[in-house]
Short mmCIF file of C-alpha atoms and ligand atoms in Angstrom, two decimals:
data_model
loop_
_atom_site.label_atom_id
_atom_site.label_comp_id
_atom_site.label_asym_id
_atom_site.label_seq_id
_atom_site.Cartn_x
_atom_site.Cartn_y
_atom_site.Cartn_z
CA MET A 1 0.00 0.00 0.00
CA ASN A 2 2.79 2.41 0.90
CA PHE A 3 4.70 1.42 -2.19
CA ALA A 4 1.65 2.30 -4.32
CA ASP A 5 1.26 5.57 -2.42
CA SER A 6 4.90 6.50 -3.05
CA GLU A 7 4.23 6.08 -6.77
CA ILE A 8 1.32 8.53 -6.47
CA VAL A 9 3.56 10.99 -4.62
CA ALA A 10 6.24 10.61 -7.32
CA SER A 11 3.61 11.39 -9.94
CA LEU A 12 2.31 14.48 -8.12
CA LEU A 13 5.82 15.82 -7.62
CA THR A 14 7.09 15.16 -11.15
CA LYS A 15 4.02 17.05 -12.44
CA ALA A 16 5.14 19.94 -10.23
CA ASN A 17 8.55 19.92 -11.99
CA HIS A 18 10.51 18.04 -9.35
CA THR A 19 12.70 15.18 -10.51
CA ILE A 20 13.48 11.92 -8.74
CA VAL A 21 17.18 11.38 -8.05
CA THR A 22 18.73 8.01 -7.35
CA ASP A 23 21.73 9.45 -5.48
CA ILE A 24 20.61 10.67 -2.06
CA GLU A 25 23.56 13.13 -2.01
CA ALA A 26 21.93 15.01 -4.91
CA ALA A 27 18.53 15.41 -3.21
CA ASP A 28 16.94 18.67 -2.05
CA TYR A 29 14.13 16.75 -0.36
CA ILE A 30 14.04 13.35 1.25
CA LEU A 31 10.55 11.96 1.70
CA ILE A 32 10.09 8.94 3.94
CA ASN A 33 6.82 7.08 3.53
CA THR A 34 6.09 5.43 6.85
CA CYS A 35 4.13 2.59 8.41
CA ALA A 36 2.69 2.69 11.93
CA ILE A 37 1.28 -0.80 12.19
CA ARG A 38 3.79 -2.06 14.75
CA ASP A 39 6.11 -0.15 17.04
CA ASN A 40 9.24 -1.59 15.38
CA ALA A 41 8.19 -0.04 12.04
CA GLU A 42 8.24 3.38 13.72
CA GLN A 43 11.52 2.69 15.52
CA ARG A 44 13.17 1.90 12.19
CA ILE A 45 12.10 5.31 10.87
CA ARG A 46 13.49 7.09 13.92
CA LYS A 47 16.79 5.28 13.43
CA ARG A 48 16.85 6.30 9.76
CA LEU A 49 16.18 9.92 10.72
CA HIS A 50 19.10 9.78 13.12
CA GLU A 51 21.38 8.42 10.40
CA LEU A 52 20.37 11.24 8.05
CA ARG A 53 21.71 13.91 10.38
CA ALA A 54 25.27 13.63 8.99
CA LEU A 55 23.97 14.11 5.45
CA GLN A 56 22.01 17.18 6.56
CA GLN A 57 25.22 18.63 8.00
CA ARG A 58 26.91 18.20 4.63
CA HIS A 59 23.96 19.51 2.60
CA LYS A 60 22.25 22.30 4.46
CA GLN A 61 19.62 22.70 1.74
CA VAL A 62 18.10 19.24 2.33
CA ARG A 63 14.59 19.11 3.79
CA ILE A 64 13.23 15.88 5.26
CA GLY A 65 9.54 15.05 5.18
CA ILE A 66 7.65 12.21 6.80
CA LEU A 67 4.68 10.85 4.85
CA GLY A 68 2.14 8.14 5.57
CA CYS A 69 0.77 6.52 8.69
CA MET A 70 3.41 7.62 11.20
CA ALA A 71 2.92 11.23 10.03
CA GLU A 72 -0.83 10.86 10.46
CA ARG A 73 -0.52 9.26 13.88
CA LEU A 74 1.94 11.74 15.41
CA GLN A 75 1.17 14.86 13.35
CA SER A 76 3.21 17.97 14.20
CA GLN A 77 4.41 16.36 17.46
CA LEU A 78 6.76 14.31 15.25
CA MET A 79 8.58 17.49 14.21
CA VAL A 80 9.10 18.39 17.87
CA GLU A 81 10.44 14.91 18.70
CA GLU A 82 12.56 14.69 15.56
CA GLU A 83 14.19 18.06 15.02
CA ASN A 84 15.52 17.31 11.55
CA VAL A 85 12.04 16.77 10.11
CA SER A 86 10.68 19.83 8.26
CA PHE A 87 7.26 18.57 7.22
CA VAL A 88 4.75 15.81 7.94
CA VAL A 89 2.04 14.84 5.46
CA GLY A 90 -0.75 12.31 6.06
CA PRO A 91 -1.94 9.77 3.46
CA ASP A 92 -4.89 11.86 2.22
CA ALA A 93 -2.97 15.14 1.82
CA TYR A 94 -0.44 14.31 -0.90
CA ARG A 95 -1.96 16.73 -3.42
CA ARG A 96 -0.70 19.53 -1.19
CA LEU A 97 2.92 18.31 -1.32
CA PRO A 98 4.18 20.72 -4.04
CA GLU A 99 2.94 23.65 -1.99
CA LEU A 100 4.35 22.25 1.27
CA LEU A 101 7.75 21.57 -0.28
CA ALA A 102 7.93 25.19 -1.43
CA SER A 103 6.87 26.46 1.99
CA VAL A 104 9.72 24.78 3.90
CA ARG A 105 12.54 26.33 1.81
CA THR A 106 13.08 29.11 4.35
CA PRO A 107 15.43 27.67 7.02
CA GLY A 108 13.61 26.78 10.22
CA THR A 109 10.13 26.74 8.64
CA LYS A 110 7.99 23.68 9.33
CA ALA A 111 4.72 22.47 7.86
CA ALA A 112 2.14 19.79 8.70
CA GLU A 113 -0.89 18.63 6.75
CA THR A 114 -2.67 15.63 8.21
CA GLU A 115 -6.34 16.16 7.38
CA LEU A 116 -8.04 12.87 6.49
CA SER A 117 -10.59 12.79 3.69
CA THR A 118 -13.74 10.75 3.11
CA THR A 119 -13.46 11.01 -0.67
CA GLU A 120 -9.79 11.21 -1.77
CA THR A 121 -8.76 8.18 -3.88
CA TYR A 122 -6.18 9.83 -6.17
CA ALA A 123 -8.28 8.26 -8.94
CA ASP A 124 -7.02 10.63 -11.63
CA ILE A 125 -3.32 10.27 -10.77
CA GLU A 126 -1.34 8.03 -13.09
CA PRO A 127 1.39 6.68 -10.75
CA VAL A 128 5.06 6.99 -11.70
CA ARG A 129 6.36 3.43 -11.38
CA LEU A 130 9.32 3.42 -9.00
CA GLY A 131 12.05 0.78 -9.25
CA SER A 132 9.75 -1.15 -11.54
CA ASN A 133 10.72 -4.33 -13.38
CA GLY A 134 8.29 -3.29 -16.14
CA ILE A 135 6.42 -6.56 -15.59
CA SER A 136 4.25 -6.21 -12.49
CA ALA A 137 2.60 -3.19 -10.91
CA TYR A 138 0.32 -2.31 -8.02
CA ILE A 139 -3.00 -0.57 -8.51
CA SER A 140 -4.66 0.95 -5.48
CA ILE A 141 -8.44 0.39 -5.73
CA MET A 142 -9.61 1.75 -2.41
CA ARG A 143 -8.32 3.58 0.63
CA GLY A 144 -8.91 3.54 4.36
CA CYS A 145 -10.49 0.95 6.61
CA GLN A 146 -13.31 1.04 9.11
CA ASN A 147 -13.20 -2.47 10.47
CA TYR A 148 -11.61 -1.34 13.71
CA CYS A 149 -9.87 -4.57 14.60
CA ALA A 150 -9.03 -4.05 18.27
CA TYR A 151 -5.25 -4.16 17.76
CA CYS A 152 -5.02 -2.10 14.58
CA VAL A 153 -4.05 1.52 14.05
CA VAL A 154 -4.97 1.66 10.35
CA PRO A 155 -8.53 3.05 10.75
CA TYR A 156 -6.99 5.97 12.67
CA THR A 157 -4.16 6.65 10.22
CA ARG A 158 -5.87 6.00 6.90
CA GLY A 159 -9.40 7.14 7.63
CA ARG A 160 -12.77 5.99 6.32
CA GLU A 161 -13.05 3.36 3.66
CA ARG A 162 -13.69 4.64 0.13
CA SER A 163 -13.58 2.97 -3.28
CA ARG A 164 -12.02 4.34 -6.43
CA ASP A 165 -13.96 4.80 -9.69
CA PRO A 166 -13.73 1.45 -11.53
CA GLU A 167 -13.33 3.13 -14.95
CA THR A 168 -10.05 4.71 -13.78
CA ILE A 169 -8.87 1.36 -12.38
CA VAL A 170 -9.59 -0.51 -15.61
CA SER A 171 -7.96 2.19 -17.71
CA GLU A 172 -4.84 2.21 -15.49
CA ALA A 173 -4.59 -1.59 -15.87
CA ARG A 174 -5.14 -1.36 -19.64
CA ASN A 175 -2.43 1.31 -19.98
CA LEU A 176 -0.01 -0.87 -18.03
CA PHE A 177 -0.77 -3.84 -20.28
CA GLU A 178 -0.24 -1.69 -23.38
CA GLN A 179 3.13 -0.60 -21.97
CA GLY A 180 4.16 -4.26 -21.70
CA TYR A 181 3.25 -5.05 -18.10
CA LYS A 182 2.06 -8.63 -17.54
CA GLU A 183 0.71 -8.52 -14.01
CA VAL A 184 -1.30 -6.14 -11.85
CA THR A 185 -2.09 -6.46 -8.14
CA LEU A 186 -5.24 -4.67 -6.99
CA LEU A 187 -4.74 -3.27 -3.51
CA GLY A 188 -6.98 -2.35 -0.61
CA GLN A 189 -7.15 -3.02 3.14
CA ASN A 190 -10.31 -5.05 2.59
CA VAL A 191 -10.90 -5.51 -1.14
CA ASN A 192 -14.03 -7.60 -0.59
CA SER A 193 -15.89 -4.52 0.53
CA TYR A 194 -14.97 -2.59 -2.64
CA ARG A 195 -18.18 -0.93 -3.90
CA TYR A 196 -18.65 1.93 -6.31
CA ALA A 197 -22.03 3.41 -7.20
CA SER A 198 -22.45 5.40 -10.41
CA GLU A 199 -25.12 6.14 -13.04
CA ASN A 200 -23.90 3.03 -14.88
CA GLY A 201 -24.82 0.86 -11.91
CA ASN A 202 -23.01 -0.58 -8.91
CA VAL A 203 -19.65 -2.23 -9.22
CA ASP A 204 -18.53 -4.62 -6.48
CA PHE A 205 -15.20 -6.44 -6.17
CA PRO A 206 -16.11 -9.58 -8.15
CA GLU A 207 -17.39 -7.35 -10.99
CA LEU A 208 -14.22 -5.22 -10.86
CA MET A 209 -12.04 -8.36 -11.00
CA HIS A 210 -14.06 -9.60 -13.96
CA ARG A 211 -13.52 -6.29 -15.79
CA VAL A 212 -9.78 -6.12 -15.12
CA ALA A 213 -9.26 -9.79 -15.99
CA SER A 214 -11.14 -9.28 -19.27
CA ILE A 215 -8.54 -6.76 -20.54
CA SER A 216 -6.40 -9.64 -21.84
CA PRO A 217 -5.79 -13.28 -20.91
CA LEU A 218 -2.08 -12.35 -20.96
CA LEU A 219 -2.49 -9.91 -18.07
CA ARG A 220 -2.28 -11.67 -14.72
CA VAL A 221 -4.45 -10.23 -11.98
CA ARG A 222 -3.74 -10.56 -8.26
CA PHE A 223 -5.29 -8.82 -5.25
CA ALA A 224 -4.76 -8.17 -1.55
CA THR A 225 -6.10 -8.18 1.11
CA SER A 226 -9.30 -10.13 1.73
CA HIS A 227 -11.10 -9.98 5.05
CA PRO A 228 -12.48 -13.45 5.88
CA LYS A 229 -15.83 -12.01 7.00
CA ASP A 230 -16.54 -10.68 3.48
CA LEU A 231 -15.03 -13.34 1.19
CA SER A 232 -17.94 -14.26 -1.09
CA ASP A 233 -18.60 -17.33 -3.23
CA ARG A 234 -19.27 -14.95 -6.10
CA LEU A 235 -15.63 -13.76 -5.96
CA LEU A 236 -14.43 -17.37 -5.92
CA GLU A 237 -16.64 -18.07 -8.96
CA VAL A 238 -15.12 -15.14 -10.86
CA MET A 239 -11.60 -16.23 -9.88
CA ALA A 240 -12.24 -19.77 -11.05
CA SER A 241 -13.68 -18.59 -14.37
CA HIS A 242 -10.65 -16.51 -15.47
CA SER A 243 -7.40 -18.41 -15.99
CA ASN A 244 -5.43 -15.16 -15.68
CA ILE A 245 -6.77 -14.37 -12.19
CA CYS A 246 -4.02 -15.84 -10.06
CA LYS A 247 -4.97 -18.74 -7.85
CA CYS A 248 -3.74 -17.30 -4.60
CA ILE A 249 -5.73 -15.84 -1.72
CA HIS A 250 -4.31 -13.95 1.22
CA LEU A 251 -6.78 -14.48 4.05
CA PRO A 252 -5.50 -13.12 7.39
CA VAL A 253 -6.65 -15.40 10.19
CA GLN A 254 -4.99 -13.48 13.10
CA SER A 255 -5.84 -16.22 15.63
CA GLY A 256 -7.31 -19.72 15.83
CA SER A 257 -9.22 -19.02 19.04
CA ASP A 258 -12.84 -17.86 18.93
CA ARG A 259 -12.44 -15.86 22.12
CA MET A 260 -9.41 -14.05 20.70
CA LEU A 261 -11.19 -13.40 17.38
CA LYS A 262 -14.11 -11.87 19.25
CA LEU A 263 -11.83 -9.75 21.40
CA MET A 264 -9.99 -8.68 18.24
CA ASN A 265 -13.34 -7.59 16.74
CA ARG A 266 -12.79 -9.69 13.64
CA HIS A 267 -16.49 -10.56 13.05
CA TYR A 268 -15.90 -14.24 12.28
CA ASP A 269 -15.11 -17.36 14.27
CA SER A 270 -12.88 -20.31 13.45
CA ALA A 271 -15.81 -22.31 11.99
CA TRP A 272 -16.66 -19.47 9.59
CA TYR A 273 -13.01 -19.12 8.62
CA LEU A 274 -12.68 -22.86 7.93
CA ASP A 275 -15.89 -22.75 5.90
CA ARG A 276 -14.32 -20.04 3.69
CA ILE A 277 -11.17 -22.16 3.30
CA ALA A 278 -13.35 -25.11 2.25
CA ALA A 279 -15.16 -22.87 -0.26
CA ILE A 280 -11.83 -21.73 -1.77
CA ARG A 281 -10.74 -25.36 -2.16
CA ARG A 282 -14.10 -26.32 -3.65
CA TYR A 283 -13.93 -23.67 -6.38
CA MET A 284 -10.16 -23.85 -6.93
CA PRO A 285 -8.46 -27.01 -5.66
CA ASP A 286 -5.07 -25.65 -6.80
CA CYS A 287 -5.40 -22.27 -5.06
CA SER A 288 -2.63 -21.32 -2.64
CA ILE A 289 -3.66 -19.75 0.66
CA THR A 290 -1.58 -17.36 2.74
CA THR A 291 -2.28 -15.56 5.99
CA ASP A 292 -1.34 -13.06 8.71
CA VAL A 293 -1.26 -14.07 12.36
CA ILE A 294 -0.63 -12.29 15.65
CA ALA A 295 1.05 -14.07 18.59
CA GLY A 296 0.40 -12.93 22.14
CA PHE A 297 -2.59 -10.60 21.78
CA CYS A 298 -3.95 -9.30 25.11
CA THR A 299 -4.98 -12.11 27.52
CA GLU A 300 -4.15 -14.92 25.05
CA THR A 301 -3.72 -18.16 27.01
CA GLU A 302 -1.42 -21.05 26.16
CA GLU A 303 -4.49 -23.05 25.14
CA GLU A 304 -5.61 -20.28 22.79
CA HIS A 305 -2.13 -20.12 21.28
CA GLN A 306 -2.38 -23.89 20.70
CA MET A 307 -5.64 -23.24 18.84
CA THR A 308 -3.72 -20.98 16.45
CA LEU A 309 -1.21 -23.79 15.83
CA GLU A 310 -4.15 -26.14 15.27
CA MET A 311 -5.61 -23.71 12.71
CA PHE A 312 -2.26 -23.71 10.87
CA ARG A 313 -2.28 -27.52 10.83
CA LYS A 314 -5.83 -27.58 9.46
CA VAL A 315 -5.41 -24.97 6.75
CA ARG A 316 -1.78 -25.78 5.81
CA TYR A 317 -0.90 -22.29 4.54
CA ASP A 318 1.57 -21.86 1.72
CA TYR A 319 2.97 -18.73 3.33
CA ALA A 320 2.32 -16.68 6.46
CA TYR A 321 3.26 -13.24 7.75
CA MET A 322 3.71 -13.84 11.46
CA PHE A 323 3.87 -11.09 14.08
CA LYS A 324 4.16 -10.53 17.78
CA PHE A 325 1.39 -8.34 19.13
CA SER A 326 2.51 -4.72 19.45
CA MET A 327 0.25 -2.39 21.42
CA ARG A 328 -0.65 0.67 19.34
CA PRO A 329 -1.88 3.95 20.84
CA ASP A 330 -5.52 4.97 20.11
CA THR A 331 -6.72 1.45 19.35
CA TYR A 332 -9.50 -0.35 21.25
CA ALA A 333 -6.82 -2.57 22.79
CA ALA A 334 -4.86 0.44 24.06
CA LYS A 335 -7.97 1.93 25.62
CA HIS A 336 -9.58 -1.18 27.10
CA LEU A 337 -7.15 -4.09 27.30
CA GLU A 338 -3.88 -4.86 28.98
CA ASP A 339 -0.74 -5.87 27.07
CA ASP A 340 -0.23 -8.68 29.58
CA ILE A 341 1.73 -11.33 27.68
CA PRO A 342 5.42 -10.94 28.57
CA GLU A 343 7.73 -10.21 25.64
CA ALA A 344 9.64 -13.49 26.08
CA GLU A 345 6.38 -15.43 25.98
CA LYS A 346 5.22 -13.61 22.83
CA THR A 347 8.57 -14.50 21.25
CA ARG A 348 8.25 -18.15 22.24
CA ARG A 349 4.73 -18.38 20.80
CA LEU A 350 5.77 -16.62 17.60
CA GLU A 351 8.75 -18.93 17.16
CA GLU A 352 6.52 -21.95 17.60
CA ILE A 353 4.21 -20.67 14.86
CA ILE A 354 7.18 -19.89 12.58
CA ALA A 355 8.67 -23.37 13.07
CA LEU A 356 5.36 -25.08 12.33
CA GLN A 357 4.72 -22.92 9.28
CA GLY A 358 8.23 -23.62 7.93
CA GLN A 359 7.55 -27.33 8.14
CA ILE A 360 4.12 -27.02 6.46
CA ALA A 361 5.48 -24.81 3.64
CA LEU A 362 8.22 -27.35 2.93
CA GLU A 363 5.72 -30.23 2.87
CA ASN A 364 3.39 -28.24 0.59
CA ASN A 365 6.26 -27.42 -1.77
CA ARG A 366 7.40 -31.06 -1.88
CA LYS A 367 3.97 -31.98 -3.26
CA GLU A 368 4.66 -29.68 -6.23
CA ILE A 369 7.68 -31.72 -7.36
CA GLY A 370 6.93 -33.29 -10.74
CA LYS A 371 4.21 -30.75 -11.64
CA THR A 372 4.55 -28.29 -14.53
CA PHE A 373 3.46 -24.67 -14.06
CA GLU A 374 3.06 -21.65 -16.26
CA VAL A 375 5.62 -19.16 -14.93
CA LEU A 376 5.86 -15.44 -15.58
CA VAL A 377 9.60 -14.73 -15.76
CA GLU A 378 10.53 -11.76 -13.55
CA GLY A 379 14.32 -11.55 -13.65
CA GLU A 380 17.72 -12.95 -12.84
CA SER A 381 18.05 -15.17 -9.79
CA HIS A 382 19.93 -13.51 -6.93
CA ARG A 383 22.22 -16.52 -6.63
CA SER A 384 23.40 -16.99 -10.21
CA LYS A 385 23.39 -15.11 -13.52
CA GLU A 386 22.79 -18.44 -15.25
CA GLN A 387 19.39 -18.72 -13.61
CA LEU A 388 16.13 -16.82 -13.81
CA PHE A 389 13.22 -16.68 -11.41
CA GLY A 390 9.52 -16.18 -11.85
CA ARG A 391 6.24 -17.02 -10.18
CA ASN A 392 3.45 -19.42 -10.92
CA SER A 393 -0.20 -18.49 -10.58
CA GLN A 394 -0.05 -19.57 -6.92
CA ASN A 395 2.59 -16.86 -6.34
CA LYS A 396 5.32 -19.38 -5.58
CA VAL A 397 8.81 -18.36 -6.66
CA ILE A 398 10.43 -20.82 -9.08
CA VAL A 399 14.15 -20.70 -10.00
CA PHE A 400 15.39 -22.39 -13.21
CA ASP A 401 18.30 -22.41 -15.71
CA ARG A 402 17.76 -19.54 -18.08
CA HIS A 403 18.40 -21.07 -21.54
CA ASP A 404 17.01 -18.34 -23.80
CA ALA A 405 14.02 -17.28 -21.67
CA GLN A 406 13.50 -13.54 -21.10
CA PRO A 407 11.91 -11.53 -18.28
CA GLY A 408 8.27 -10.78 -19.08
CA GLN A 409 7.74 -14.10 -20.91
CA TYR A 410 5.34 -16.87 -19.92
CA ILE A 411 7.06 -20.24 -19.93
CA GLN A 412 6.33 -23.78 -18.74
CA VAL A 413 8.51 -24.98 -15.86
CA LYS A 414 8.58 -28.46 -14.35
CA VAL A 415 9.39 -28.54 -10.63
CA THR A 416 12.33 -30.80 -9.76
CA ASP A 417 13.27 -29.74 -6.21
CA CYS A 418 12.34 -27.26 -3.47
CA THR A 419 13.07 -25.58 -0.16
CA ALA A 420 10.41 -24.18 2.21
CA ALA A 421 10.64 -20.84 0.39
CA THR A 422 11.39 -21.65 -3.26
CA LEU A 423 10.70 -24.17 -5.98
CA LYS A 424 13.45 -25.23 -8.39
CA GLY A 425 12.65 -26.44 -11.85
CA GLU A 426 13.51 -26.76 -15.50
CA ILE A 427 11.98 -25.23 -18.57
CA VAL A 428 9.72 -27.58 -20.52
CA GLN A 429 9.72 -26.84 -24.23
CA PRO A 430 6.16 -26.57 -25.57
N1 LIG B 501 0.55 -5.88 16.37
C1 LIG B 501 0.98 -6.92 15.62
N2 LIG B 501 0.54 -7.15 14.38
C2 LIG B 501 -0.40 -6.32 13.86
N3 LIG B 501 -1.03 -6.29 12.67
C3 LIG B 501 -1.86 -5.24 12.64
N4 LIG B 501 -1.79 -4.56 13.80
C4 LIG B 501 -0.89 -5.22 14.58
C5 LIG B 501 -0.39 -5.02 15.90
N5 LIG B 501 -0.81 -3.99 16.65
C6 LIG B 501 -0.81 -7.32 11.64
C7 LIG B 501 -2.10 -8.05 11.30
C8 LIG B 501 -2.44 -7.51 9.94
C9 LIG B 501 -1.07 -7.23 9.37
C10 LIG B 501 -1.07 -6.29 8.21
O1 LIG B 501 -0.36 -6.69 10.46
O2 LIG B 501 -1.81 -9.43 11.23
O3 LIG B 501 -3.19 -8.42 9.16
FE1 LIG B 502 -6.45 -3.17 10.41
FE2 LIG B 502 -8.53 -4.86 10.63
FE3 LIG B 502 -8.60 -2.82 8.84
FE4 LIG B 502 -6.94 -4.90 8.40
S1 LIG B 502 -9.22 -5.00 8.47
S2 LIG B 502 -6.47 -2.70 8.22
S3 LIG B 502 -6.34 -5.46 10.50
S4 LIG B 502 -8.57 -2.64 11.08
#
């Protein structure tokens, strides 16, 4: 999401006659787009700000700005705490950046703009693709979130949920395809609640996916993130009916315990979640499933932690983003619950989940040995120039000897070996 936002910022600033430099020593402005979801994300930013002090001594003209969720959360207080920051800009205020950049030229001047909007979607902004491989791109389809999960700061930093005009989404995807891109990922905090009403009728997420996937069978379409409470059979039907909609669903479970899920305000229980998993497998037996999970949320007992492990054993995720609970100011948890699981215990629980998931991912990957997949080639393998890597529809990375394959091509690869993280294979000539 932040990556997509940075591309919008780059577009707004290039239109205002700024240019992006790759050498930080040549910059007049350094913009840091920040995350506030866990405390360690914010600590990393503070460390980076500290490191930038030496550069500011060398180049007195440099102005540093903080964008994104940390800016929204701390507002002008951040410029008091971090003296070398000249401006803070929240996620809905990027259109004002050219003006704010101009206003902080006078030494010692500071500026903050952190108003949230109920309507801003940057729908008309054609993002400038940053560090792009020219093959895959993100398209933001909605902003904000109002699910108010008890642990989560996002509703406070990104504001109310709003959906972007589908016509602008489809035309952005079509333009990318015409420029040679082969894959788009539609982004939102909860894509299943995408809804746009216009004179031409209502467009929901399954309809939007259908429209984007219909641009060309050679354009792969991915999406993130789905909230389990809103994952509909209609979406699964649409996914199953387009071969270019990638067979991969990210469905954050957060916990395997019904009491925890209720306390987290997730609006589903483990039975509902497992029913959705069964539905995915019914429509698309080859679909990969990934998740997010939090270890050590307020009052979580050992038994409830075991329920999370049990959930992992039942679903057998292909990949998981696994986190220790981090108490965030302003959230329901901060106001009403106690962060009572000791750090060492959170770590132990997290490590147990990570170990189990590593084992499951390896077992899942071993089952792929011998199968042949269509792979979109993305680039050179990090290990060897003689090898390329790409992904299959399930979003699994496959490494193979290059022969004469090129990035951006679709090729057939037969899996011959694997680790928990990667498949290895060889090109099968058609
Ligand atoms: N502590 C730990 N993890 C969190 N997440 C969101 N808020 C917190 C928090 N306070 C995780 C959730 C979410 C993912 C993006 O980050 O698992 O799905
Ligand atoms: Fe946070 Fe919940 Fe919204 Fe995801 S759905 S962004 S976890 S409040």
